[in-house]
Tab-separated table of N, CA and C in Angstrom:
chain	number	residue	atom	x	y	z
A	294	UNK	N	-6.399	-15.204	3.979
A	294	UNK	CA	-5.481	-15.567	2.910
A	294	UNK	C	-5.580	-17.069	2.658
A	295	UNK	N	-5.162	-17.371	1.465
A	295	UNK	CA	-5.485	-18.912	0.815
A	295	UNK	C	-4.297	-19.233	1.267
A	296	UNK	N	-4.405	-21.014	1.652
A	296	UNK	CA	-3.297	-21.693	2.407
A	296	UNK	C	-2.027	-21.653	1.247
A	297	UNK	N	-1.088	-22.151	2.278
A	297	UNK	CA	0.121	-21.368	1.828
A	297	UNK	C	1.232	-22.728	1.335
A	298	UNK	N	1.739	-23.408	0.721
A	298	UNK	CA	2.409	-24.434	0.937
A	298	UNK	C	3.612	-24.683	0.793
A	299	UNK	N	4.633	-25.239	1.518
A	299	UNK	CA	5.971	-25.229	1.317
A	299	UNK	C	6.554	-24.174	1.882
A	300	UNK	N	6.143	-23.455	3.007
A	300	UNK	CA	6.973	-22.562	3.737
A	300	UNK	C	7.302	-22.784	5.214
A	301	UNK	N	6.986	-24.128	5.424
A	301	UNK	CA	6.586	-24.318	6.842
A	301	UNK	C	8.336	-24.132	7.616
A	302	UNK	N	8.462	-23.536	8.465
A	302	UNK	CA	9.478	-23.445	9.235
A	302	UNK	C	10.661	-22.505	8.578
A	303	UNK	N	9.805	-21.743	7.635
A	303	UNK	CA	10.522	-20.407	7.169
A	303	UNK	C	10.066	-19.683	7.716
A	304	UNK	N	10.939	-18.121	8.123
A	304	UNK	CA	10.500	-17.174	8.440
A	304	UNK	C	10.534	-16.103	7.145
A	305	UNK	N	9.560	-15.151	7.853
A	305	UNK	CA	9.511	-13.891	6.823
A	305	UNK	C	10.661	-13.290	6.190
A	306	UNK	N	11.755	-13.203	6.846
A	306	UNK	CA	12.833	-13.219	6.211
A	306	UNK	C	13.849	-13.995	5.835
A	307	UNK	N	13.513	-15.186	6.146
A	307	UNK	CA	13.820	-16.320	4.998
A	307	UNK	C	13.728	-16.178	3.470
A	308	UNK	N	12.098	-16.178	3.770
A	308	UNK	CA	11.211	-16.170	2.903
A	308	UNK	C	11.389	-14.879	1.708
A	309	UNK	N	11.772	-14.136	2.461
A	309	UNK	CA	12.075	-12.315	1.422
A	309	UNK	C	13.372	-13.123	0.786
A	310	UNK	N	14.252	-13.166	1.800
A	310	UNK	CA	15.711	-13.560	0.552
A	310	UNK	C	15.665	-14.718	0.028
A	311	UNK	N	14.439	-15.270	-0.248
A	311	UNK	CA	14.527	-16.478	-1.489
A	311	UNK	C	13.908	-16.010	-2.290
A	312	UNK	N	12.959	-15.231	-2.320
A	312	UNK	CA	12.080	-14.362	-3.415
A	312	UNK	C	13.388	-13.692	-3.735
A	313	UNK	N	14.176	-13.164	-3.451
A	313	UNK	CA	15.423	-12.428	-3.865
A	313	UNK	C	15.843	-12.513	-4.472
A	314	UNK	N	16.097	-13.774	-4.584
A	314	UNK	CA	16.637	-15.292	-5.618
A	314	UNK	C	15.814	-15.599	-6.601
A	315	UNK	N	14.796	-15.557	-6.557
A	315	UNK	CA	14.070	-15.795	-8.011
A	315	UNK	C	12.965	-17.262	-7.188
A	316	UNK	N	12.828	-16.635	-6.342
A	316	UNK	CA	11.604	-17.913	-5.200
A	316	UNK	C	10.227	-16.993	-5.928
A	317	UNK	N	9.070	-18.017	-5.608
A	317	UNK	CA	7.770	-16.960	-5.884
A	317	UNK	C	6.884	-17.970	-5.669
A	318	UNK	N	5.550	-17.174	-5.530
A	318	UNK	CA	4.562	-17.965	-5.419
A	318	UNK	C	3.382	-18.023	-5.866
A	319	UNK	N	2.933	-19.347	-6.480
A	319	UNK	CA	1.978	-19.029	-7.491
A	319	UNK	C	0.876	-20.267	-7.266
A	320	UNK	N	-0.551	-20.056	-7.791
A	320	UNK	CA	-0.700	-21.087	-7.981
A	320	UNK	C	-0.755	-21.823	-9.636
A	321	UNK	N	-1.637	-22.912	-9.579
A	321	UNK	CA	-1.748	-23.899	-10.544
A	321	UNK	C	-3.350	-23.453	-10.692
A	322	UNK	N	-3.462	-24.721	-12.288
A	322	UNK	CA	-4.749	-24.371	-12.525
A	322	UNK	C	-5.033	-26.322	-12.999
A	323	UNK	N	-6.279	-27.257	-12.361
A	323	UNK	CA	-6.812	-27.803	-13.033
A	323	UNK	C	-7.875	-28.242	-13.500
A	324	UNK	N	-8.624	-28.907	-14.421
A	324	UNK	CA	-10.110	-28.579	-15.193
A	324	UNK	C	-10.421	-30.324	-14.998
A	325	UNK	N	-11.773	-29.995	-14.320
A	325	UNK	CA	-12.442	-31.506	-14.292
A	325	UNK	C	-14.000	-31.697	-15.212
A	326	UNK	N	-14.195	-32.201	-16.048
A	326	UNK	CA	-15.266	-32.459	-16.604
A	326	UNK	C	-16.195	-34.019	-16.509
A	327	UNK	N	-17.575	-33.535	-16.476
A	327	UNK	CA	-18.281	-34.523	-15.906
A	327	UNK	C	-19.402	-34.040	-16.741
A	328	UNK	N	-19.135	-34.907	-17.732
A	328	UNK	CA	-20.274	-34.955	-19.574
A	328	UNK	C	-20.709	-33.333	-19.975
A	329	UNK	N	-21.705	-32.641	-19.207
A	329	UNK	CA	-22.117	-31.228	-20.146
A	329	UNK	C	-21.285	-30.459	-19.063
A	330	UNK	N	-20.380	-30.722	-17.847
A	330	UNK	CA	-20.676	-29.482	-16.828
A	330	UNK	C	-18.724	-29.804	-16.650
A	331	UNK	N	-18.268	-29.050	-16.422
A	331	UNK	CA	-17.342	-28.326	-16.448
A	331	UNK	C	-16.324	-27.935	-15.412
A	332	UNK	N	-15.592	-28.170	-14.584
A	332	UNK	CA	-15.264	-27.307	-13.218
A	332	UNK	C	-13.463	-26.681	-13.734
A	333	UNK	N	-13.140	-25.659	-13.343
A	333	UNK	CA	-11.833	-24.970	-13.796
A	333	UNK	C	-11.412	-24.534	-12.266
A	334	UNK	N	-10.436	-25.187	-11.708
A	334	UNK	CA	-10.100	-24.670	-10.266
A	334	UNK	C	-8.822	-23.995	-9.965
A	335	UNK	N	-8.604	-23.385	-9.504
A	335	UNK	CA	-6.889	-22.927	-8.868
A	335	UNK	C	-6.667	-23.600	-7.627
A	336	UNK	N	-5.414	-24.150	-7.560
A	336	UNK	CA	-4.803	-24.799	-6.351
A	336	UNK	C	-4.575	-24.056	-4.835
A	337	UNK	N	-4.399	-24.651	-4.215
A	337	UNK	CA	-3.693	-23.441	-3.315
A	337	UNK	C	-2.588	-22.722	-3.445
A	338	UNK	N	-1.920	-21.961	-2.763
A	338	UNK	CA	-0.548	-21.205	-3.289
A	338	UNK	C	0.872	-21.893	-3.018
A	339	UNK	N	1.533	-22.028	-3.572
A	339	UNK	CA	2.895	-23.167	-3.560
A	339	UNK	C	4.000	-21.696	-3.594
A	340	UNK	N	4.447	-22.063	-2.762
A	340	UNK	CA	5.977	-21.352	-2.391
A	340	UNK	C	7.183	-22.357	-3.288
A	341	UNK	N	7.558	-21.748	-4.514
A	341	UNK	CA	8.695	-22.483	-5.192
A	341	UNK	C	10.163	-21.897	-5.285
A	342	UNK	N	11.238	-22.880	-4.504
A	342	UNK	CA	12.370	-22.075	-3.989
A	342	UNK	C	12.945	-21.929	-5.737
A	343	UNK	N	13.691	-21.036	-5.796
A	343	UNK	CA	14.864	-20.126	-6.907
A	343	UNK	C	15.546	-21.631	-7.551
A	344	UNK	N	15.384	-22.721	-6.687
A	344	UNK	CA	16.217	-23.837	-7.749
A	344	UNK	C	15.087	-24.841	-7.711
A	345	UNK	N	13.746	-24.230	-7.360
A	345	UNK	CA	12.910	-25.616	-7.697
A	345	UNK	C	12.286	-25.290	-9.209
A	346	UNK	N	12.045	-26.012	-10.026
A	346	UNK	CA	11.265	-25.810	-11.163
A	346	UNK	C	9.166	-26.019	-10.571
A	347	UNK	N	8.644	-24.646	-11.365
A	347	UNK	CA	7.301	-24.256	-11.337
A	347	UNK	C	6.798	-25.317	-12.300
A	348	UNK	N	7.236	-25.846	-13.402
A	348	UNK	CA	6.840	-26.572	-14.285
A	348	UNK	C	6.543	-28.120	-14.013
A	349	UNK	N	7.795	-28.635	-12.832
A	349	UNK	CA	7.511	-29.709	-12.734
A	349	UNK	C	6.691	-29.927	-11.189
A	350	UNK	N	6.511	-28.773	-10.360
A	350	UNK	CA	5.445	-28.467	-9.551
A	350	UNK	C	3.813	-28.769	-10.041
A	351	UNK	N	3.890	-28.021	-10.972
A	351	UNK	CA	2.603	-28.335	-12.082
A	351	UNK	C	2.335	-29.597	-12.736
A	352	UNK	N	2.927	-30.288	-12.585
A	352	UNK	CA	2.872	-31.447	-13.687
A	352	UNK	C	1.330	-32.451	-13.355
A	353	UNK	N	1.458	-32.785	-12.207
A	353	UNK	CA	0.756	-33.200	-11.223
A	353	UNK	C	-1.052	-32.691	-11.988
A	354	UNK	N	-1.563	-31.308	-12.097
A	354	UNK	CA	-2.097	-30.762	-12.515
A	354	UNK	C	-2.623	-30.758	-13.551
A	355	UNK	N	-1.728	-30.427	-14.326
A	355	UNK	CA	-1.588	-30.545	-15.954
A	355	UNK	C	-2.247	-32.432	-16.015
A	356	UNK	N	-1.626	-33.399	-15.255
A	356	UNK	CA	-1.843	-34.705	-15.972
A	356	UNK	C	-3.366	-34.982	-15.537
A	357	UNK	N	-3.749	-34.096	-14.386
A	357	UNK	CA	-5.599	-34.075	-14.164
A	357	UNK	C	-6.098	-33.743	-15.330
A	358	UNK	N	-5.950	-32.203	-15.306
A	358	UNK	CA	-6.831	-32.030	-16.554
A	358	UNK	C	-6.829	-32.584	-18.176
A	359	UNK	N	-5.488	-33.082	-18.321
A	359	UNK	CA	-5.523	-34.102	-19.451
A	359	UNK	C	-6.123	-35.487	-19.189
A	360	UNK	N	-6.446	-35.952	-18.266
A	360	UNK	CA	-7.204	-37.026	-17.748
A	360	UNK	C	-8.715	-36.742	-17.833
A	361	UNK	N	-8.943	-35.442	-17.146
A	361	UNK	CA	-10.020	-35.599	-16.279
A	361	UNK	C	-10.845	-34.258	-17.085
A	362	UNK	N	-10.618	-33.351	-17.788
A	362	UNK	CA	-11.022	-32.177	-18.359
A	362	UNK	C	-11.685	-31.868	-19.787
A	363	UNK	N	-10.586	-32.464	-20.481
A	363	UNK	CA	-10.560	-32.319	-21.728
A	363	UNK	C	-12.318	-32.751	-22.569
A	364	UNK	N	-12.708	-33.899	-22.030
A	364	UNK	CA	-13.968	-34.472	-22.864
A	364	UNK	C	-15.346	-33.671	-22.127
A	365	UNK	N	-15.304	-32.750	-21.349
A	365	UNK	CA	-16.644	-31.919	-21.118
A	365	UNK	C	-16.986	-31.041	-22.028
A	366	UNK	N	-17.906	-31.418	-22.540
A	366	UNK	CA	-18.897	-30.010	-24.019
A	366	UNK	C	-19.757	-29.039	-23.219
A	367	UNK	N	-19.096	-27.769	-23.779
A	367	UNK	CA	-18.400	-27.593	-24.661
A	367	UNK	C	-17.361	-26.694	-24.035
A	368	UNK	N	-17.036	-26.367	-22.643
A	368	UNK	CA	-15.676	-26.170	-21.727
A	368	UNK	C	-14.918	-26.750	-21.786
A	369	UNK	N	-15.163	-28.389	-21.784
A	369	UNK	CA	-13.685	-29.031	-21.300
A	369	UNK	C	-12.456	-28.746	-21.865
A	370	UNK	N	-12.375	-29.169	-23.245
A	370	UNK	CA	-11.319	-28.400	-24.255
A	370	UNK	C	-10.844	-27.152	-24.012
A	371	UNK	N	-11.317	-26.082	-23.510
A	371	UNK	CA	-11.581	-24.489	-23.661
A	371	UNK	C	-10.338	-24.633	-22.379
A	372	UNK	N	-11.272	-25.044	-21.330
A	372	UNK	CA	-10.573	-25.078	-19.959
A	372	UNK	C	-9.443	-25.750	-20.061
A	373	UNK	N	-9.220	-27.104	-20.369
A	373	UNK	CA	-8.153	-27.780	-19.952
A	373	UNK	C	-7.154	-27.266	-20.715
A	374	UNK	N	-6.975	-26.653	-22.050
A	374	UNK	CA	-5.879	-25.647	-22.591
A	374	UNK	C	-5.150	-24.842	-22.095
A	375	UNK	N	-6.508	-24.115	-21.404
A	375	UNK	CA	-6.345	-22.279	-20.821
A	375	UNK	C	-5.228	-22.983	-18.802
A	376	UNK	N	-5.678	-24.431	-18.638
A	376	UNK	CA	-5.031	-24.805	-17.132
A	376	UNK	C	-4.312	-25.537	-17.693
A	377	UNK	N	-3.573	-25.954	-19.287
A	377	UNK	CA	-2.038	-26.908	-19.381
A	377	UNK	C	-1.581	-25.136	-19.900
A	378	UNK	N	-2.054	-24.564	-20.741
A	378	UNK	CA	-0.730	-23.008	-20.858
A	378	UNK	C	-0.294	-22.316	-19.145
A	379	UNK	N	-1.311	-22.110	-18.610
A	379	UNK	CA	-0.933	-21.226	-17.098
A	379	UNK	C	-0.360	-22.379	-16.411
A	380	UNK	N	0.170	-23.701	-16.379
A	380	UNK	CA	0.843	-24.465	-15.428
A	380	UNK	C	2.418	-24.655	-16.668
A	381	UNK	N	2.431	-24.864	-17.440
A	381	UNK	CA	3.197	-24.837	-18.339
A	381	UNK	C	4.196	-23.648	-18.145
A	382	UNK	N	3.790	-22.536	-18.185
A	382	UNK	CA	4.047	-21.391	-17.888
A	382	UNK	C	4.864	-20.785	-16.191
A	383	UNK	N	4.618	-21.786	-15.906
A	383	UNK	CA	4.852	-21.821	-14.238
A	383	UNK	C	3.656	-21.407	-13.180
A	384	UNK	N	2.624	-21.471	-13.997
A	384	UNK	CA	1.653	-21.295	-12.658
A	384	UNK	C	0.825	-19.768	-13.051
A	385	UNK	N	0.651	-18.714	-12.062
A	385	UNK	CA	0.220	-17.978	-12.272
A	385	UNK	C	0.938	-17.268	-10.769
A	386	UNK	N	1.470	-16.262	-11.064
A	386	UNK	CA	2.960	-15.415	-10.189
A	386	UNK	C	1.603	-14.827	-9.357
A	387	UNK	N	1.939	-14.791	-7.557
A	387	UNK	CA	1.353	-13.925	-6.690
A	387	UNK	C	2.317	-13.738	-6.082
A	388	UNK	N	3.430	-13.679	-6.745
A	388	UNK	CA	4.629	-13.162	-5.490
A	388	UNK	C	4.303	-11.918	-5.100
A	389	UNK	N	3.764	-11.100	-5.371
A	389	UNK	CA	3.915	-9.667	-5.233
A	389	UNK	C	2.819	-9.352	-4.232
A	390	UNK	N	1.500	-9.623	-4.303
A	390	UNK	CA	0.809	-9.962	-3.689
A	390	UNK	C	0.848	-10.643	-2.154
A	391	UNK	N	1.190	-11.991	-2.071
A	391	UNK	CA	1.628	-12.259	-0.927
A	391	UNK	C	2.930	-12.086	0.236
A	392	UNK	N	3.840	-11.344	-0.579
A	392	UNK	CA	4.587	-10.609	0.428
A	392	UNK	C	4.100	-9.275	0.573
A	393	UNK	N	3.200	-8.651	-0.227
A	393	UNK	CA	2.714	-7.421	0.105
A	393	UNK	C	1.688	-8.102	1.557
A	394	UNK	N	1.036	-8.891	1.844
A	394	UNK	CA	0.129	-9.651	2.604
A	394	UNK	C	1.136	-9.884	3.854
A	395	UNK	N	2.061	-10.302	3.540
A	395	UNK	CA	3.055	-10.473	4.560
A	395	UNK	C	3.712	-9.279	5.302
A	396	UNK	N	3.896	-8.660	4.747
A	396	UNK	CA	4.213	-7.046	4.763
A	396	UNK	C	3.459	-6.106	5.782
A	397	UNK	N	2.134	-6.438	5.405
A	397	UNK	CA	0.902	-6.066	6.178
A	397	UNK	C	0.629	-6.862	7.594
A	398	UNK	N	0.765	-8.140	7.735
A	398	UNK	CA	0.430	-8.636	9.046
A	398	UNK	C	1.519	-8.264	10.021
A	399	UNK	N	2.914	-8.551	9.265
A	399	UNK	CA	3.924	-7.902	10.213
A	399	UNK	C	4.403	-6.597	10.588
A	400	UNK	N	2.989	-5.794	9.712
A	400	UNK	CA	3.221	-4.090	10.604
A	400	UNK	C	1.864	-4.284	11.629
A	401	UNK	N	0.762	-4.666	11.518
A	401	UNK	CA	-0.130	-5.194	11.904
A	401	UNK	C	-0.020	-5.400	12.951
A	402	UNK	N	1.356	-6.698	12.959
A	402	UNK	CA	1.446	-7.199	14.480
A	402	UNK	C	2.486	-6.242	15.264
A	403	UNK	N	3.600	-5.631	14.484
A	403	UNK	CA	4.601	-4.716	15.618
A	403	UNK	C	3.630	-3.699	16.471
């Protein structure tokens, strides 16, 4: 599983009743261009609690690829759009996913 961030010294059921709450975890997307060639990456996965904002998690992101994305031909534009809508947006949701993952190691391990 891809590293995990912002859960450190939560437990699994911490962790369930903040997803409860409207917690989730997603990542980000940002786009680096370097003249003809292109790179479009996803972050690692960010655990965002029910009163943190996903948007301003992203921001960070978003101000790469408006820096660093946008002037590669003929991706950069393409990319750095498609990674300011999915961070804008709050990211891209794997809540479901990684507590299903979680779900699994802790029958795994009983």
């Amino acid at each position: 599983m891809a590293t995990i961030k912002h859960i450190e010294g939560l437990t699994i059921e911490q962790i369930q009743e903040e997803v409860n709450r409207g917690g989730k975890f997603v990542t980000f997307e940002y786009c680096i261009s370097i003249l003809v060639m292109t790179f479009k990456h996803p972050t690692d996965i960010y655990f965002i609690r029910a009163d943190e904002s996903a948007f301003v998690k992203g921001l960070p992101y978003s101000l790469i690829s408006l820096l660093l994305g946008w002037w590669g031909i003929p991706w950069g534009p393409i990319y750095t759009i498609w990674s300011l809508v999915t961070n804008i947006r709050g990211g891209e949701d794997l809540t479901i996913q990684v507590m299903e993952s979680f779900e699994q190691q802790t029958a795994w391990h009983s």
